[in-house]
Short mmCIF file of C-alpha atoms in Angstrom, two decimals:
data_model
loop_
_atom_site.label_atom_id
_atom_site.label_comp_id
_atom_site.label_asym_id
_atom_site.label_seq_id
_atom_site.Cartn_x
_atom_site.Cartn_y
_atom_site.Cartn_z
CA MET N 351 -15.95 24.64 21.92
CA GLU N 352 -12.85 22.69 20.93
CA SER N 353 -12.62 22.00 17.20
CA LYS N 354 -12.54 18.42 16.00
CA ARG N 355 -9.05 17.07 15.30
CA ARG N 356 -8.32 16.43 11.63
CA LYS N 357 -7.29 12.83 11.01
CA THR N 358 -3.80 11.98 9.80
CA ALA N 359 -2.69 9.31 7.34
CA LEU N 360 0.85 8.04 6.78
CA ILE N 361 1.46 6.57 3.34
CA THR N 362 4.70 4.74 2.65
CA GLY N 363 6.23 4.78 -0.82
CA ALA N 364 4.09 7.79 -1.63
CA ALA N 365 6.28 9.68 -4.10
CA LYS N 366 4.92 7.89 -7.15
CA GLY N 367 2.45 5.37 -8.53
CA ILE N 368 -0.29 3.90 -6.37
CA GLY N 369 1.20 5.40 -3.21
CA ARG N 370 1.20 8.90 -4.62
CA GLN N 371 -2.37 8.71 -5.82
CA THR N 372 -3.49 7.18 -2.52
CA ALA N 373 -1.91 10.04 -0.59
CA TYR N 374 -3.53 12.55 -2.97
CA CYS N 375 -6.97 10.97 -2.57
CA LEU N 376 -6.66 10.83 1.22
CA ALA N 377 -5.75 14.53 1.25
CA GLU N 378 -8.72 15.15 -1.02
CA ALA N 379 -10.87 13.32 1.56
CA GLY N 380 -9.66 15.70 4.27
CA TYR N 381 -6.77 13.84 5.91
CA ASN N 382 -3.48 15.43 6.87
CA ILE N 383 -0.84 13.31 5.17
CA ALA N 384 2.68 12.15 5.97
CA VAL N 385 4.36 11.34 2.66
CA ASN N 386 7.11 8.75 2.89
CA TYR N 387 9.65 8.59 0.06
CA ARG N 388 12.93 6.79 -0.52
CA SER N 389 14.48 8.13 -3.73
CA ASP N 390 12.43 11.06 -5.06
CA GLU N 391 12.29 13.90 -2.55
CA ALA N 392 11.22 16.41 -5.23
CA ALA N 393 8.13 14.33 -6.10
CA ALA N 394 7.22 14.03 -2.43
CA MET N 395 7.54 17.79 -2.01
CA ARG N 396 5.30 18.42 -5.04
CA LEU N 397 2.66 16.11 -3.62
CA CYS N 398 2.82 17.92 -0.28
CA ARG N 399 2.28 21.27 -1.99
CA GLU N 400 -0.73 19.86 -3.85
CA ALA N 401 -2.18 18.56 -0.58
CA GLU N 402 -1.63 21.86 1.20
CA ALA N 403 -3.47 23.61 -1.61
CA MET N 404 -6.49 21.49 -0.61
CA GLY N 405 -6.33 22.93 2.91
CA VAL N 406 -4.69 20.02 4.75
CA GLU N 407 -1.25 19.65 6.31
CA ALA N 408 1.38 17.54 4.57
CA PHE N 409 4.81 16.39 5.68
CA PRO N 410 7.45 14.63 3.54
CA VAL N 411 9.62 12.09 5.33
CA TYR N 412 12.47 9.93 4.05
CA ALA N 413 12.84 6.26 4.95
CA ASP N 414 14.05 3.07 3.35
CA LEU N 415 11.43 0.63 4.66
CA SER N 416 13.84 -2.30 4.39
CA ARG N 417 15.89 -0.80 7.25
CA MET N 418 14.58 -0.97 10.81
CA GLU N 419 16.51 2.12 11.87
CA ASP N 420 14.88 4.08 9.03
CA ILE N 421 11.40 2.91 10.05
CA LYS N 422 11.96 4.07 13.63
CA SER N 423 13.44 7.38 12.46
CA MET N 424 10.50 7.95 10.10
CA TYR N 425 7.99 7.55 12.89
CA GLU N 426 9.94 9.80 15.25
CA LYS N 427 9.85 12.55 12.62
CA VAL N 428 6.18 11.99 11.78
CA PHE N 429 5.14 12.00 15.46
CA SER N 430 6.95 15.31 15.96
CA VAL N 431 4.55 16.84 13.43
CA PHE N 432 1.49 14.60 13.73
CA PRO N 433 1.38 13.05 17.23
CA VAL N 434 -1.45 10.68 16.30
CA ILE N 435 -1.72 8.38 13.29
CA ASP N 436 -5.28 7.44 12.32
CA VAL N 437 -4.54 5.64 9.05
CA LEU N 438 -1.43 3.84 7.89
CA VAL N 439 -1.11 2.70 4.28
CA ASN N 440 1.77 0.25 3.83
CA ASN N 441 2.40 0.79 0.13
CA ALA N 442 6.20 0.85 -0.16
CA GLY N 443 7.54 -2.16 -1.99
CA ILE N 444 9.70 -3.46 -4.80
CA SER N 445 8.72 -5.93 -7.49
CA SER N 446 11.92 -6.98 -9.21
CA GLU N 447 11.44 -9.90 -11.58
CA VAL N 448 13.79 -12.83 -11.17
CA ALA N 449 13.49 -16.49 -12.12
CA PHE N 450 13.41 -18.89 -9.17
CA LEU N 451 16.57 -20.70 -10.32
CA ASP N 452 18.45 -17.42 -10.74
CA ALA N 453 17.44 -15.85 -7.42
CA THR N 454 20.19 -15.00 -4.95
CA GLU N 455 20.15 -14.59 -1.19
CA GLU N 456 20.78 -10.87 -1.66
CA MET N 457 17.71 -10.52 -3.91
CA PHE N 458 15.61 -12.53 -1.48
CA ASP N 459 16.69 -10.50 1.56
CA HIS N 460 16.20 -7.15 -0.15
CA MET N 461 12.71 -7.87 -1.44
CA THR N 462 11.40 -9.55 1.68
CA ALA N 463 12.88 -6.82 3.89
CA THR N 464 11.05 -4.10 1.98
CA ASP N 465 7.80 -5.84 1.05
CA TRP N 466 7.26 -7.89 4.20
CA LYS N 467 9.45 -6.92 7.16
CA GLY N 468 8.80 -3.23 6.51
CA VAL N 469 5.04 -3.79 6.53
CA PHE N 470 5.21 -5.80 9.75
CA PHE N 471 7.21 -3.34 11.82
CA SER N 472 5.66 -0.21 10.35
CA SER N 473 2.27 -1.62 11.34
CA GLN N 474 3.51 -2.47 14.81
CA ILE N 475 4.70 1.06 15.56
CA ALA N 476 1.55 2.64 14.11
CA ALA N 477 -0.69 0.28 16.09
CA ARG N 478 1.13 1.07 19.33
CA ASN N 479 0.57 4.78 18.65
CA MET N 480 -3.14 4.20 17.98
CA ILE N 481 -3.51 2.20 21.19
CA ALA N 482 -1.62 4.79 23.26
CA HIS N 483 -3.96 7.54 22.01
CA LYS N 484 -7.08 5.35 22.19
CA VAL N 485 -7.62 5.79 18.45
CA LYS N 486 -9.68 3.24 16.55
CA GLY N 487 -7.43 3.51 13.56
CA VAL N 488 -7.05 1.64 10.30
CA ILE N 489 -4.02 -0.05 8.76
CA ILE N 490 -4.20 -0.92 5.06
CA ASN N 491 -1.57 -3.07 3.40
CA ILE N 492 -0.95 -3.17 -0.34
CA SER N 493 -0.78 -6.81 -1.37
CA SER N 494 -1.15 -8.18 -4.92
CA ASN N 495 -3.38 -10.43 -6.98
CA GLN N 496 -0.23 -12.53 -7.42
CA VAL N 497 -1.17 -14.12 -4.10
CA GLU N 498 -3.86 -16.01 -6.04
CA GLY N 499 -2.43 -16.04 -9.57
CA CYS N 500 0.98 -17.18 -10.74
CA TRP N 501 3.13 -15.10 -13.07
CA PRO N 502 6.66 -15.91 -14.27
CA ASN N 503 9.71 -14.59 -12.41
CA ALA N 504 7.69 -13.55 -9.35
CA THR N 505 8.41 -16.32 -6.85
CA ILE N 506 9.98 -14.00 -4.26
CA TYR N 507 7.63 -11.08 -4.85
CA ALA N 508 4.43 -13.15 -4.83
CA SER N 509 5.52 -14.99 -1.69
CA THR N 510 6.16 -11.75 0.19
CA LYS N 511 2.70 -10.52 -0.81
CA ALA N 512 1.17 -13.79 0.37
CA ALA N 513 2.86 -13.14 3.71
CA VAL N 514 1.33 -9.64 3.76
CA SER N 515 -2.17 -10.99 3.10
CA LYS N 516 -1.84 -13.64 5.83
CA PHE N 517 -0.35 -11.08 8.22
CA THR N 518 -3.36 -8.85 7.53
CA ARG N 519 -5.73 -11.54 8.80
CA ASN N 520 -3.74 -12.50 11.88
CA ALA N 521 -2.94 -8.95 12.95
CA ALA N 522 -6.54 -7.85 12.33
CA MET N 523 -7.70 -10.46 14.82
CA GLU N 524 -5.26 -9.27 17.51
CA LEU N 525 -5.86 -5.56 16.89
CA SER N 526 -9.64 -5.95 16.98
CA PHE N 527 -9.40 -5.97 20.78
CA TYR N 528 -8.38 -2.32 20.55
CA GLY N 529 -10.93 -1.33 17.92
CA ILE N 530 -8.22 -1.09 15.25
CA ARG N 531 -9.02 -2.45 11.81
CA MET N 532 -6.56 -3.91 9.33
CA ALA N 533 -7.30 -4.76 5.71
CA ALA N 534 -5.44 -5.16 2.44
CA VAL N 535 -5.85 -4.13 -1.18
CA ALA N 536 -4.56 -6.48 -3.87
CA PRO N 537 -4.12 -4.65 -7.19
CA GLY N 538 -3.58 -6.36 -10.50
CA TYR N 539 -2.00 -4.71 -13.53
CA THR N 540 -2.08 -0.97 -12.81
CA ASP N 541 -0.90 1.65 -15.28
CA VAL N 542 1.56 3.72 -13.27
CA GLY N 543 2.82 5.56 -16.34
CA TRP N 544 4.39 2.77 -18.36
CA ALA N 545 5.94 3.71 -21.68
CA PRO N 546 3.72 3.09 -24.74
CA ASP N 547 5.99 0.24 -25.85
CA ASP N 548 6.24 -1.40 -22.42
CA LYS N 549 5.82 -5.18 -22.86
CA ARG N 550 3.26 -5.31 -20.04
CA ARG N 551 0.77 -3.40 -22.18
CA LYS N 552 0.32 -6.52 -24.32
CA ALA N 553 -1.55 -8.14 -21.43
CA ALA N 554 -4.48 -5.72 -21.47
CA ASP N 555 -6.57 -7.55 -24.06
CA LYS N 556 -6.15 -10.83 -22.19
CA LEU N 557 -7.86 -9.45 -19.08
CA PRO N 558 -11.62 -9.94 -18.66
CA LEU N 559 -12.21 -6.17 -18.59
CA HIS N 560 -9.64 -5.61 -21.38
CA ARG N 561 -7.81 -2.78 -19.64
CA PHE N 562 -5.53 -1.98 -16.73
CA ALA N 563 -6.51 -0.31 -13.50
CA THR N 564 -5.75 3.36 -12.97
CA THR N 565 -3.90 4.41 -9.85
CA THR N 566 -7.00 6.36 -8.85
CA GLU N 567 -9.13 3.21 -8.90
CA ILE N 568 -6.72 1.49 -6.52
CA ALA N 569 -6.43 4.58 -4.33
CA LYS N 570 -10.20 4.92 -3.98
CA GLY N 571 -10.34 1.33 -2.76
CA VAL N 572 -7.89 2.30 -0.02
CA VAL N 573 -9.84 5.44 0.87
CA TYR N 574 -13.02 3.39 1.13
CA LEU N 575 -11.42 0.88 3.50
CA ALA N 576 -10.12 3.75 5.63
CA SER N 577 -13.55 5.36 5.85
CA GLU N 578 -16.46 4.90 8.24
CA ASP N 579 -18.35 3.27 5.37
CA ALA N 580 -16.03 0.28 5.88
CA ALA N 581 -16.26 0.30 9.69
CA TYR N 582 -17.29 -3.38 9.79
CA ILE N 583 -14.54 -4.58 7.46
CA THR N 584 -11.38 -6.05 8.93
CA GLY N 585 -9.01 -8.89 8.12
CA THR N 586 -10.00 -9.04 4.47
CA THR N 587 -8.25 -8.37 1.18
CA LEU N 588 -9.99 -6.33 -1.49
CA VAL N 589 -8.85 -7.55 -4.91
CA ILE N 590 -8.91 -4.86 -7.60
CA ASP N 591 -7.59 -6.55 -10.73
CA GLY N 592 -10.28 -6.41 -13.40
CA GLY N 593 -10.92 -10.11 -13.00
CA ALA N 594 -7.38 -11.07 -14.02
CA THR N 595 -7.30 -14.20 -11.85
CA LEU N 596 -10.79 -15.43 -12.81
CA PRO N 597 -10.26 -17.41 -16.03
CA VAL N 598 -8.09 -20.46 -16.44
CA VAL N 599 -7.16 -19.05 -19.84
CA ALA N 600 -7.37 -15.26 -19.97
CA ALA N 601 -9.91 -15.01 -22.78
CA ASN N 602 -13.70 -14.93 -22.93
CA ASP N 603 -13.86 -17.48 -25.72
CA PHE N 604 -17.08 -18.93 -24.34
CA VAL N 605 -19.00 -15.72 -25.07
CA GLU N 606 -20.82 -15.81 -28.39
CA ASP N 607 -20.85 -12.82 -30.67
#
């Protein structure tokens, strides 16, 4: 009797932060993983060794997701090792802060190319692979709670993430004809290893839950959406931000002691 094929997940921007933990948790859940990296090959290799120790296959692959030729090359290399992609996690992105009045065309092009164009065309290639192999796969895009909330110096970044969330809905509708699901996860403040004196840490007490997310909490949201438990979920965005966008003023002043 032929053994059941182990599913494969490709995670972009997986050398660190949310991407790394997502790849780790998918390996822990039994997926073979393709680990995309751009600048830290050593970290990607370490993650692959950790995944292999769990009994799954892991493959590191370089690509700058802002470059179309790199996206195509990445998939060619991945398909040579894992012919079928069951889950794609579009995590790679940049979040440079820049005031609207100081933004340049170069900044705009670089951020939108990575955070938006890369997601679009990576999803397109993965979806074509799923359709060719008659796989009812899942594509999960990492968006942001900045789609709903407004933070300073994030006009380009937040707009690209809004595009990702809208793309998730439109593409989910088209891909549903093939049994492919697409969803998004929108993290809020997530502690990816910030220094103790990082200015962002001052925001924790202003959040309704008074803390930041861990990368594992975000990753487990992704794993859930990829699983059969979420088989009826498509075209939606799961916000994991500790309620950061709930209050008009980030304080529970209305709660009596």
